[in-house]
Amino acid sequence: MNAQAQQDALRSILPGLPTYEDVAAAAQRIEGIAHRTPVLTSRTADERTGGRLFFKAENFQRAGAFKFRGAYNAIARLSPGAKKRGVVAFSSGNHAQAIAYAGQLQGVPTVIIMPQDAPAMKVAATKGYGGEVVLYDRYTEDREAIGRKLSEERGLTLIPPYDHEDVIAGQGTAAKELFEEVGPLDMLFVCTGGGGLLAGSALAARALSPECRIYGVEPEAGNDAQQSFRSGSIVKIPVPSTIADGAQTTYVGSKTFPIMRALVDDILTVSDAQLIDTMRFFIERMKIVVEPTGCLSAAAALNGPVSCKNKRVGIIISGGNVDPQALAGFLAG
Ligand SMILES: *Cc1c(COP(=O)(O)O)cnc(C)c1O
């Protein structure tokens, strides 16, 4: 499917879904601001899989994860008035830091709603990027209600972590850069939580490498995207217990899901033990620190379940934000 056909097909499913054109426009907006992260290779990985693997290293992105791309793009798209009033996000993870940092760079005030028991390091990092942190008790308070109240009182724009067209388009720029750098691929593996990175990557892949097979990868304990993808409607699950904290989402988005259904080939799962093996592989062999969620895509490529033999394979490493002490614990365990 060429880019135009893709766009027509997506628009017919749901008007307002982003297309590759939006990814290309996002790439222009973030150019010179987001890092064009390196593409790494590993002979050990190639020997182990029998394929040729290309790792897009978003652990080196600003604020340590691909989320900066979508956050920056979404804020850049706001009207001057909305920029002046500011934005609000709720997250304890990489999206919060990305919004705070992207807001700071564009002179846009940000309010981040975080749980009282969020790691001190993450709260400090968010404040360090200039975000105003509002803490809430996640056992007794509803963060969405707090977000709505703040946005009404102060006219803030809520930017969700994945279910938003400008966020999806921004996330797609990582895969766009990968294809521009290495050319067409046979397969692409993408870490999957709510599906923003996967949907954006799929838009880029279908336009730039139409034959490429696209696989989302999520934790075995929280396979809601796989269940949703295979059943054809969004399945909600309880909060899964997994070390992949960036993929503990309990359901995929209403905008990410139709893109996944239209463009993705399958959703695969990996175990926490495979994530730990992959973290160790990245440290020992490639000398890089990757957070558990960022290992999902590589864990699938390195362990089956689809063979990479004789294939050119893209792997999006999504982030590198892991607390050193937690990392030591994973490696010791
Ligand atoms: C948010 C995040 C994901 C999941 O991204 P979605 O767009 O929600 O699917 C994967 N890896 C890391 C490091 C993340 O921060």
mmCIF file of C-alpha atoms and ligand atoms in Angstrom:
data_model
loop_
_atom_site.group_PDB
_atom_site.id
_atom_site.type_symbol
_atom_site.label_atom_id
_atom_site.label_comp_id
_atom_site.label_asym_id
_atom_site.label_seq_id
_atom_site.Cartn_x
_atom_site.Cartn_y
_atom_site.Cartn_z
ATOM 1 C CA MET A 1 0.000 0.000 0.000
ATOM 2 C CA ASN A 2 1.512 3.352 -0.928
ATOM 3 C CA ALA A 3 1.293 6.366 1.352
ATOM 4 C CA GLN A 4 -1.753 7.797 -0.407
ATOM 5 C CA ALA A 5 -3.658 4.503 -0.377
ATOM 6 C CA GLN A 6 -2.799 4.083 3.282
ATOM 7 C CA GLN A 7 -4.101 7.519 4.072
ATOM 8 C CA ASP A 8 -7.358 6.934 2.232
ATOM 9 C CA ALA A 9 -7.845 3.566 3.937
ATOM 10 C CA LEU A 10 -7.232 4.981 7.410
ATOM 11 C CA ARG A 11 -9.433 8.022 6.849
ATOM 12 C CA SER A 12 -12.249 5.734 5.773
ATOM 13 C CA ILE A 13 -11.987 3.763 9.035
ATOM 14 C CA LEU A 14 -12.058 6.779 11.305
ATOM 15 C CA PRO A 15 -11.749 10.420 10.249
ATOM 16 C CA GLY A 16 -9.059 12.181 12.239
ATOM 17 C CA LEU A 17 -6.649 9.267 12.479
ATOM 18 C CA PRO A 18 -3.074 10.325 11.764
ATOM 19 C CA THR A 19 -1.362 9.133 8.595
ATOM 20 C CA TYR A 20 2.196 9.050 7.307
ATOM 21 C CA GLU A 21 1.860 12.684 6.223
ATOM 22 C CA ASP A 22 1.433 13.620 9.866
ATOM 23 C CA VAL A 23 4.537 11.608 10.784
ATOM 24 C CA ALA A 24 6.515 13.456 8.104
ATOM 25 C CA ALA A 25 5.214 16.823 9.384
ATOM 26 C CA ALA A 26 6.126 15.852 12.957
ATOM 27 C CA ALA A 27 9.641 14.979 11.782
ATOM 28 C CA GLN A 28 10.044 18.525 10.491
ATOM 29 C CA ARG A 29 8.790 19.988 13.771
ATOM 30 C CA ILE A 30 11.243 18.030 15.919
ATOM 31 C CA GLU A 31 14.201 18.321 13.564
ATOM 32 C CA GLY A 32 17.247 19.732 15.321
ATOM 33 C CA ILE A 33 15.461 19.443 18.679
ATOM 34 C CA ALA A 34 14.887 15.718 19.271
ATOM 35 C CA HIS A 35 18.045 13.667 18.866
ATOM 36 C CA ARG A 36 18.393 11.667 15.689
ATOM 37 C CA THR A 37 19.332 8.590 17.729
ATOM 38 C CA PRO A 38 21.935 6.115 16.482
ATOM 39 C CA VAL A 39 21.187 2.778 14.820
ATOM 40 C CA LEU A 40 23.323 0.064 16.444
ATOM 41 C CA THR A 41 24.249 -3.400 15.211
ATOM 42 C CA SER A 42 25.660 -6.435 16.999
ATOM 43 C CA ARG A 43 27.460 -9.401 15.492
ATOM 44 C CA THR A 44 26.457 -11.493 18.477
ATOM 45 C CA ALA A 45 22.778 -10.690 17.898
ATOM 46 C CA ASP A 46 23.127 -11.475 14.200
ATOM 47 C CA GLU A 47 24.832 -14.805 14.916
ATOM 48 C CA ARG A 48 22.262 -15.731 17.524
ATOM 49 C CA THR A 49 19.283 -15.069 15.230
ATOM 50 C CA GLY A 50 20.750 -15.730 11.785
ATOM 51 C CA GLY A 51 19.445 -12.340 10.657
ATOM 52 C CA ARG A 52 20.742 -8.801 10.277
ATOM 53 C CA LEU A 53 19.447 -6.721 13.184
ATOM 54 C CA PHE A 54 19.272 -2.926 13.343
ATOM 55 C CA PHE A 55 18.621 -1.422 16.787
ATOM 56 C CA LYS A 56 17.169 2.115 16.880
ATOM 57 C CA ALA A 57 18.500 3.367 20.209
ATOM 58 C CA GLU A 58 15.829 5.640 21.711
ATOM 59 C CA ASN A 59 17.424 5.090 25.120
ATOM 60 C CA PHE A 60 19.686 7.917 23.892
ATOM 61 C CA GLN A 61 16.710 10.208 23.132
ATOM 62 C CA ARG A 62 16.267 13.414 25.167
ATOM 63 C CA ALA A 63 14.784 12.572 28.573
ATOM 64 C CA GLY A 64 15.772 8.960 27.890
ATOM 65 C CA ALA A 65 12.893 7.626 25.790
ATOM 66 C CA PHE A 66 11.032 8.069 22.486
ATOM 67 C CA LYS A 67 8.192 9.828 24.385
ATOM 68 C CA PHE A 68 9.960 13.163 23.847
ATOM 69 C CA ARG A 69 9.049 12.956 20.152
ATOM 70 C CA GLY A 70 5.285 12.781 20.647
ATOM 71 C CA ALA A 71 5.285 15.202 23.572
ATOM 72 C CA TYR A 72 7.221 17.840 21.653
ATOM 73 C CA ASN A 73 5.065 17.442 18.550
ATOM 74 C CA ALA A 74 1.795 17.656 20.486
ATOM 75 C CA ILE A 75 2.854 20.807 22.337
ATOM 76 C CA ALA A 76 4.180 22.407 19.133
ATOM 77 C CA ARG A 77 0.752 21.927 17.515
ATOM 78 C CA LEU A 78 -1.157 23.896 20.182
ATOM 79 C CA SER A 79 -2.558 27.357 19.431
ATOM 80 C CA PRO A 80 -0.644 30.342 20.868
ATOM 81 C CA GLY A 81 -3.366 30.825 23.505
ATOM 82 C CA ALA A 82 -3.284 27.183 24.579
ATOM 83 C CA LYS A 83 0.505 27.298 24.784
ATOM 84 C CA LYS A 84 0.304 30.301 27.069
ATOM 85 C CA ARG A 85 -2.193 28.621 29.419
ATOM 86 C CA GLY A 86 -0.163 25.412 29.531
ATOM 87 C CA VAL A 87 -0.640 21.653 29.422
ATOM 88 C CA VAL A 88 -1.385 18.913 31.913
ATOM 89 C CA ALA A 89 -0.387 15.261 31.833
ATOM 90 C CA PHE A 90 -0.774 12.399 34.252
ATOM 91 C CA SER A 91 1.900 9.777 34.355
ATOM 92 C CA SER A 92 4.531 8.456 36.705
ATOM 93 C CA GLY A 93 6.804 7.522 33.852
ATOM 94 C CA ASN A 94 8.505 8.676 30.698
ATOM 95 C CA HIS A 95 5.559 10.640 29.286
ATOM 96 C CA ALA A 96 5.550 12.962 32.310
ATOM 97 C CA GLN A 97 9.223 13.768 31.960
ATOM 98 C CA ALA A 98 8.888 14.191 28.206
ATOM 99 C CA ILE A 99 5.996 16.649 28.568
ATOM 100 C CA ALA A 100 7.819 18.654 31.235
ATOM 101 C CA TYR A 101 10.976 18.832 29.137
ATOM 102 C CA ALA A 102 9.225 19.552 25.831
ATOM 103 C CA GLY A 103 7.163 22.250 27.576
ATOM 104 C CA GLN A 104 10.265 23.852 29.041
ATOM 105 C CA LEU A 105 11.935 23.976 25.607
ATOM 106 C CA GLN A 106 8.878 25.671 24.078
ATOM 107 C CA GLY A 107 8.198 28.033 26.986
ATOM 108 C CA VAL A 108 4.913 26.263 27.786
ATOM 109 C CA PRO A 109 3.967 25.744 31.457
ATOM 110 C CA THR A 110 3.340 22.107 32.388
ATOM 111 C CA VAL A 111 1.509 20.462 35.253
ATOM 112 C CA ILE A 112 2.228 16.787 35.867
ATOM 113 C CA ILE A 113 -0.071 14.750 38.078
ATOM 114 C CA MET A 114 1.921 11.981 39.751
ATOM 115 C CA PRO A 115 1.132 9.453 42.491
ATOM 116 C CA GLN A 116 2.425 10.323 45.978
ATOM 117 C CA ASP A 117 4.427 7.087 45.982
ATOM 118 C CA ALA A 118 6.128 7.687 42.611
ATOM 119 C CA PRO A 119 9.915 7.140 42.783
ATOM 120 C CA ALA A 120 11.594 10.251 44.216
ATOM 121 C CA MET A 121 14.024 10.202 41.291
ATOM 122 C CA LYS A 122 11.176 10.564 38.781
ATOM 123 C CA VAL A 123 9.493 13.370 40.722
ATOM 124 C CA ALA A 124 12.838 15.177 40.967
ATOM 125 C CA ALA A 125 13.546 14.691 37.248
ATOM 126 C CA THR A 126 10.113 16.056 36.314
ATOM 127 C CA LYS A 127 10.628 19.128 38.539
ATOM 128 C CA GLY A 128 14.136 19.503 37.154
ATOM 129 C CA TYR A 129 12.627 19.857 33.684
ATOM 130 C CA GLY A 130 10.455 22.672 34.992
ATOM 131 C CA GLY A 131 7.214 20.728 35.459
ATOM 132 C CA GLU A 132 4.853 21.676 38.294
ATOM 133 C CA VAL A 133 4.194 18.383 40.073
ATOM 134 C CA VAL A 134 0.796 17.771 41.667
ATOM 135 C CA LEU A 135 0.810 14.658 43.845
ATOM 136 C CA TYR A 136 -2.276 12.529 44.460
ATOM 137 C CA ASP A 137 -3.105 9.460 46.497
ATOM 138 C CA ARG A 138 -3.670 6.698 43.999
ATOM 139 C CA TYR A 139 -5.707 4.617 46.443
ATOM 140 C CA THR A 140 -8.275 7.305 47.283
ATOM 141 C CA GLU A 141 -8.125 9.897 44.495
ATOM 142 C CA ASP A 142 -8.912 9.808 40.787
ATOM 143 C CA ARG A 143 -6.141 11.335 38.676
ATOM 144 C CA GLU A 144 -8.409 11.912 35.699
ATOM 145 C CA ALA A 145 -10.811 13.919 37.862
ATOM 146 C CA ILE A 146 -7.876 15.974 39.185
ATOM 147 C CA GLY A 147 -6.682 16.506 35.607
ATOM 148 C CA ARG A 148 -10.150 17.594 34.442
ATOM 149 C CA LYS A 149 -10.515 19.990 37.369
ATOM 150 C CA LEU A 150 -7.123 21.564 36.690
ATOM 151 C CA SER A 151 -7.786 21.861 33.003
ATOM 152 C CA GLU A 152 -11.142 23.564 33.660
ATOM 153 C CA GLU A 153 -9.827 25.908 36.330
ATOM 154 C CA ARG A 154 -6.668 26.914 34.515
ATOM 155 C CA GLY A 155 -7.535 26.250 30.893
ATOM 156 C CA LEU A 156 -4.802 23.633 30.577
ATOM 157 C CA THR A 157 -4.745 21.237 27.616
ATOM 158 C CA LEU A 158 -4.544 17.568 28.570
ATOM 159 C CA ILE A 159 -1.999 15.593 26.544
ATOM 160 C CA PRO A 160 -2.500 11.842 26.979
ATOM 161 C CA PRO A 161 0.461 9.435 26.698
ATOM 162 C CA TYR A 162 -0.632 7.562 23.568
ATOM 163 C CA ASP A 163 -4.226 8.039 22.431
ATOM 164 C CA HIS A 164 -3.727 11.327 20.586
ATOM 165 C CA GLU A 165 -3.049 11.943 16.886
ATOM 166 C CA ASP A 166 -0.121 14.322 17.399
ATOM 167 C CA VAL A 167 1.471 11.994 19.948
ATOM 168 C CA ILE A 168 1.134 9.012 17.590
ATOM 169 C CA ALA A 169 2.563 11.023 14.674
ATOM 170 C CA GLY A 170 5.519 12.159 16.788
ATOM 171 C CA GLN A 171 6.293 8.608 17.943
ATOM 172 C CA GLY A 172 6.360 7.475 14.302
ATOM 173 C CA THR A 173 9.399 9.633 13.591
ATOM 174 C CA ALA A 174 11.788 7.125 15.226
ATOM 175 C CA ALA A 175 10.875 4.403 12.721
ATOM 176 C CA LYS A 176 10.961 6.960 9.901
ATOM 177 C CA GLU A 177 14.571 7.763 10.772
ATOM 178 C CA LEU A 178 15.397 4.063 10.975
ATOM 179 C CA PHE A 179 14.101 3.336 7.461
ATOM 180 C CA GLU A 180 15.816 6.419 6.081
ATOM 181 C CA GLU A 181 19.084 5.211 7.537
ATOM 182 C CA VAL A 182 19.037 1.469 6.743
ATOM 183 C CA GLY A 183 16.556 1.165 3.883
ATOM 184 C CA PRO A 184 13.713 -1.346 3.583
ATOM 185 C CA LEU A 185 13.397 -4.084 6.224
ATOM 186 C CA ASP A 186 11.706 -7.495 6.299
ATOM 187 C CA MET A 187 10.480 -7.142 9.867
ATOM 188 C CA LEU A 188 10.081 -4.474 12.528
ATOM 189 C CA PHE A 189 9.631 -5.154 16.264
ATOM 190 C CA VAL A 190 8.106 -2.430 18.438
ATOM 191 C CA CYS A 191 7.628 -2.232 22.226
ATOM 192 C CA THR A 192 3.907 -1.870 22.981
ATOM 193 C CA GLY A 193 1.940 -0.413 25.889
ATOM 194 C CA GLY A 194 -1.021 1.712 24.812
ATOM 195 C CA GLY A 195 0.147 1.431 21.223
ATOM 196 C CA GLY A 196 1.279 4.975 20.398
ATOM 197 C CA LEU A 197 4.773 3.928 19.389
ATOM 198 C CA LEU A 198 3.451 0.907 17.503
ATOM 199 C CA ALA A 199 0.796 2.873 15.601
ATOM 200 C CA GLY A 200 3.246 5.622 14.636
ATOM 201 C CA SER A 201 5.910 3.091 13.633
ATOM 202 C CA ALA A 202 3.376 1.220 11.510
ATOM 203 C CA LEU A 203 2.456 4.409 9.639
ATOM 204 C CA ALA A 204 6.137 4.984 8.848
ATOM 205 C CA ALA A 205 6.832 1.345 7.957
ATOM 206 C CA ARG A 206 3.872 0.967 5.594
ATOM 207 C CA ALA A 207 4.893 4.111 3.745
ATOM 208 C CA LEU A 208 8.665 3.592 3.611
ATOM 209 C CA SER A 209 8.977 -0.200 3.468
ATOM 210 C CA PRO A 210 5.592 -1.531 2.349
ATOM 211 C CA GLU A 211 6.532 -5.224 2.521
ATOM 212 C CA CYS A 212 7.882 -5.005 6.070
ATOM 213 C CA ARG A 213 6.110 -7.223 8.624
ATOM 214 C CA ILE A 214 5.283 -5.229 11.745
ATOM 215 C CA TYR A 215 5.114 -6.840 15.194
ATOM 216 C CA GLY A 216 4.090 -5.200 18.453
ATOM 217 C CA VAL A 217 5.617 -6.802 21.535
ATOM 218 C CA GLU A 218 4.121 -6.647 25.023
ATOM 219 C CA PRO A 219 4.676 -8.412 28.354
ATOM 220 C CA GLU A 220 3.215 -11.902 28.642
ATOM 221 C CA ALA A 221 1.503 -10.974 31.942
ATOM 222 C CA GLY A 222 -0.351 -8.084 30.281
ATOM 223 C CA ASN A 223 -1.276 -9.235 26.783
ATOM 224 C CA ASP A 224 -4.300 -6.974 26.345
ATOM 225 C CA ALA A 225 -3.027 -5.642 22.999
ATOM 226 C CA GLN A 226 -2.604 -9.192 21.688
ATOM 227 C CA GLN A 227 -6.090 -10.171 22.866
ATOM 228 C CA SER A 228 -7.553 -6.995 21.380
ATOM 229 C CA PHE A 229 -5.686 -7.364 18.092
ATOM 230 C CA ARG A 230 -6.711 -10.978 17.619
ATOM 231 C CA SER A 231 -10.328 -10.577 18.733
ATOM 232 C CA GLY A 232 -10.968 -7.335 16.859
ATOM 233 C CA SER A 233 -12.219 -5.276 19.797
ATOM 234 C CA ILE A 234 -10.459 -3.552 22.681
ATOM 235 C CA VAL A 235 -10.010 -5.905 25.664
ATOM 236 C CA LYS A 236 -9.439 -4.411 29.132
ATOM 237 C CA ILE A 237 -7.388 -6.292 31.720
ATOM 238 C CA PRO A 238 -6.458 -5.651 35.384
ATOM 239 C CA VAL A 239 -3.097 -3.900 35.980
ATOM 240 C CA PRO A 240 -0.571 -6.602 35.031
ATOM 241 C CA SER A 241 2.326 -7.599 37.244
ATOM 242 C CA THR A 242 5.468 -7.188 35.131
ATOM 243 C CA ILE A 243 8.834 -5.447 35.359
ATOM 244 C CA ALA A 244 7.957 -3.654 32.095
ATOM 245 C CA ASP A 245 6.438 -0.668 33.915
ATOM 246 C CA GLY A 246 6.006 1.355 30.720
ATOM 247 C CA ALA A 247 3.716 -1.350 29.318
ATOM 248 C CA GLN A 248 1.437 -1.852 32.322
ATOM 249 C CA THR A 249 -1.387 -0.232 30.397
ATOM 250 C CA THR A 250 -4.657 -2.088 30.772
ATOM 251 C CA TYR A 251 -6.107 -1.351 27.333
ATOM 252 C CA VAL A 252 -4.972 0.109 24.018
ATOM 253 C CA GLY A 253 -6.239 3.435 22.703
ATOM 254 C CA SER A 254 -9.308 4.170 20.618
ATOM 255 C CA LYS A 255 -7.025 5.808 18.026
ATOM 256 C CA THR A 256 -4.051 3.465 18.269
ATOM 257 C CA PHE A 257 -6.195 0.335 17.954
ATOM 258 C CA PRO A 258 -7.697 0.929 14.487
ATOM 259 C CA ILE A 259 -4.230 1.766 13.139
ATOM 260 C CA MET A 260 -2.850 -1.419 14.669
ATOM 261 C CA ARG A 261 -5.666 -3.494 13.194
ATOM 262 C CA ALA A 262 -5.185 -1.967 9.760
ATOM 263 C CA LEU A 263 -1.391 -2.014 9.497
ATOM 264 C CA VAL A 264 0.222 -4.359 12.047
ATOM 265 C CA ASP A 265 0.840 -8.073 11.331
ATOM 266 C CA ASP A 266 0.674 -9.469 14.862
ATOM 267 C CA ILE A 267 1.266 -8.792 18.545
ATOM 268 C CA LEU A 268 3.769 -11.050 20.318
ATOM 269 C CA THR A 269 4.566 -11.474 24.011
ATOM 270 C CA VAL A 270 7.732 -12.085 26.032
ATOM 271 C CA SER A 271 8.267 -13.078 29.668
ATOM 272 C CA ASP A 272 9.898 -10.987 32.397
ATOM 273 C CA ALA A 273 12.754 -13.541 32.482
ATOM 274 C CA GLN A 274 13.378 -12.876 28.780
ATOM 275 C CA LEU A 275 13.368 -9.116 29.468
ATOM 276 C CA ILE A 276 16.048 -9.578 32.146
ATOM 277 C CA ASP A 277 18.150 -11.750 29.801
ATOM 278 C CA THR A 278 17.839 -9.021 27.179
ATOM 279 C CA MET A 279 18.849 -6.265 29.627
ATOM 280 C CA ARG A 280 21.931 -8.333 30.439
ATOM 281 C CA PHE A 281 22.621 -8.872 26.720
ATOM 282 C CA PHE A 282 22.477 -5.119 26.081
ATOM 283 C CA ILE A 283 24.906 -4.393 28.940
ATOM 284 C CA GLU A 284 27.360 -7.198 28.246
ATOM 285 C CA ARG A 285 27.391 -7.154 24.462
ATOM 286 C CA MET A 286 26.282 -3.721 23.336
ATOM 287 C CA LYS A 287 27.351 -1.695 26.401
ATOM 288 C CA ILE A 288 24.018 0.086 26.725
ATOM 289 C CA VAL A 289 21.492 0.479 29.532
ATOM 290 C CA VAL A 290 17.933 -0.282 28.442
ATOM 291 C CA GLU A 291 14.930 -0.216 30.777
ATOM 292 C CA PRO A 292 12.782 -3.370 31.029
ATOM 293 C CA THR A 293 10.020 -1.987 28.772
ATOM 294 C CA GLY A 294 12.642 -0.945 26.225
ATOM 295 C CA CYS A 295 13.774 -4.589 25.975
ATOM 296 C CA LEU A 296 10.404 -5.939 24.768
ATOM 297 C CA SER A 297 11.138 -5.660 21.036
ATOM 298 C CA ALA A 298 14.657 -7.098 21.244
ATOM 299 C CA ALA A 299 13.514 -9.918 23.545
ATOM 300 C CA ALA A 300 11.041 -11.048 20.881
ATOM 301 C CA ALA A 301 13.635 -10.892 18.101
ATOM 302 C CA LEU A 302 16.255 -12.763 20.144
ATOM 303 C CA ASN A 303 13.931 -15.513 21.437
ATOM 304 C CA GLY A 304 11.637 -16.360 18.523
ATOM 305 C CA PRO A 305 8.574 -16.659 18.391
ATOM 306 C CA VAL A 306 8.961 -15.513 14.758
ATOM 307 C CA SER A 307 12.285 -16.358 13.141
ATOM 308 C CA CYS A 308 14.674 -13.615 12.037
ATOM 309 C CA LYS A 309 16.767 -16.046 9.977
ATOM 310 C CA ASN A 310 18.031 -14.415 6.780
ATOM 311 C CA LYS A 311 15.894 -11.344 7.454
ATOM 312 C CA ARG A 312 16.728 -7.685 7.772
ATOM 313 C CA VAL A 313 15.164 -6.754 11.088
ATOM 314 C CA GLY A 314 14.439 -3.408 12.762
ATOM 315 C CA ILE A 315 14.168 -3.216 16.549
ATOM 316 C CA ILE A 316 13.023 -0.086 18.330
ATOM 317 C CA ILE A 317 14.711 0.151 21.734
ATOM 318 C CA SER A 318 12.166 2.444 23.361
ATOM 319 C CA GLY A 319 13.929 3.825 26.445
ATOM 320 C CA GLY A 320 16.704 3.626 29.000
ATOM 321 C CA ASN A 321 15.247 5.043 32.208
ATOM 322 C CA VAL A 322 15.912 2.479 34.877
ATOM 323 C CA ASP A 323 16.929 3.204 38.429
ATOM 324 C CA PRO A 324 20.488 1.837 39.005
ATOM 325 C CA GLN A 325 19.416 0.023 42.145
ATOM 326 C CA ALA A 326 16.463 -1.609 40.396
ATOM 327 C CA LEU A 327 18.769 -2.599 37.545
ATOM 328 C CA ALA A 328 21.217 -4.205 39.977
ATOM 329 C CA GLY A 329 18.319 -6.131 41.492
ATOM 330 C CA PHE A 330 17.157 -7.430 38.097
ATOM 331 C CA LEU A 331 20.664 -8.577 37.183
ATOM 332 C CA ALA A 332 21.270 -10.231 40.564
ATOM 333 C CA GLY A 333 17.912 -12.036 40.573
HETATM 334 C C1 LIG B 1 5.581 4.497 26.994
HETATM 335 C C2 LIG B 1 6.630 3.497 26.714
HETATM 336 C C3 LIG B 1 6.357 2.355 25.940
HETATM 337 C C4 LIG B 1 4.986 2.043 25.406
HETATM 338 O O1 LIG B 1 4.583 3.000 24.487
HETATM 339 P P1 LIG B 1 3.058 3.091 23.998
HETATM 340 O O2 LIG B 1 3.042 4.199 23.027
HETATM 341 O O3 LIG B 1 2.213 3.343 25.213
HETATM 342 O O4 LIG B 1 2.736 1.762 23.409
HETATM 343 C C5 LIG B 1 7.402 1.507 25.655
HETATM 344 N N1 LIG B 1 8.653 1.722 26.132
HETATM 345 C C6 LIG B 1 8.948 2.803 26.889
HETATM 346 C C7 LIG B 1 10.345 2.979 27.365
HETATM 347 C C8 LIG B 1 7.945 3.730 27.205
HETATM 348 O O5 LIG B 1 8.239 4.799 27.953
#
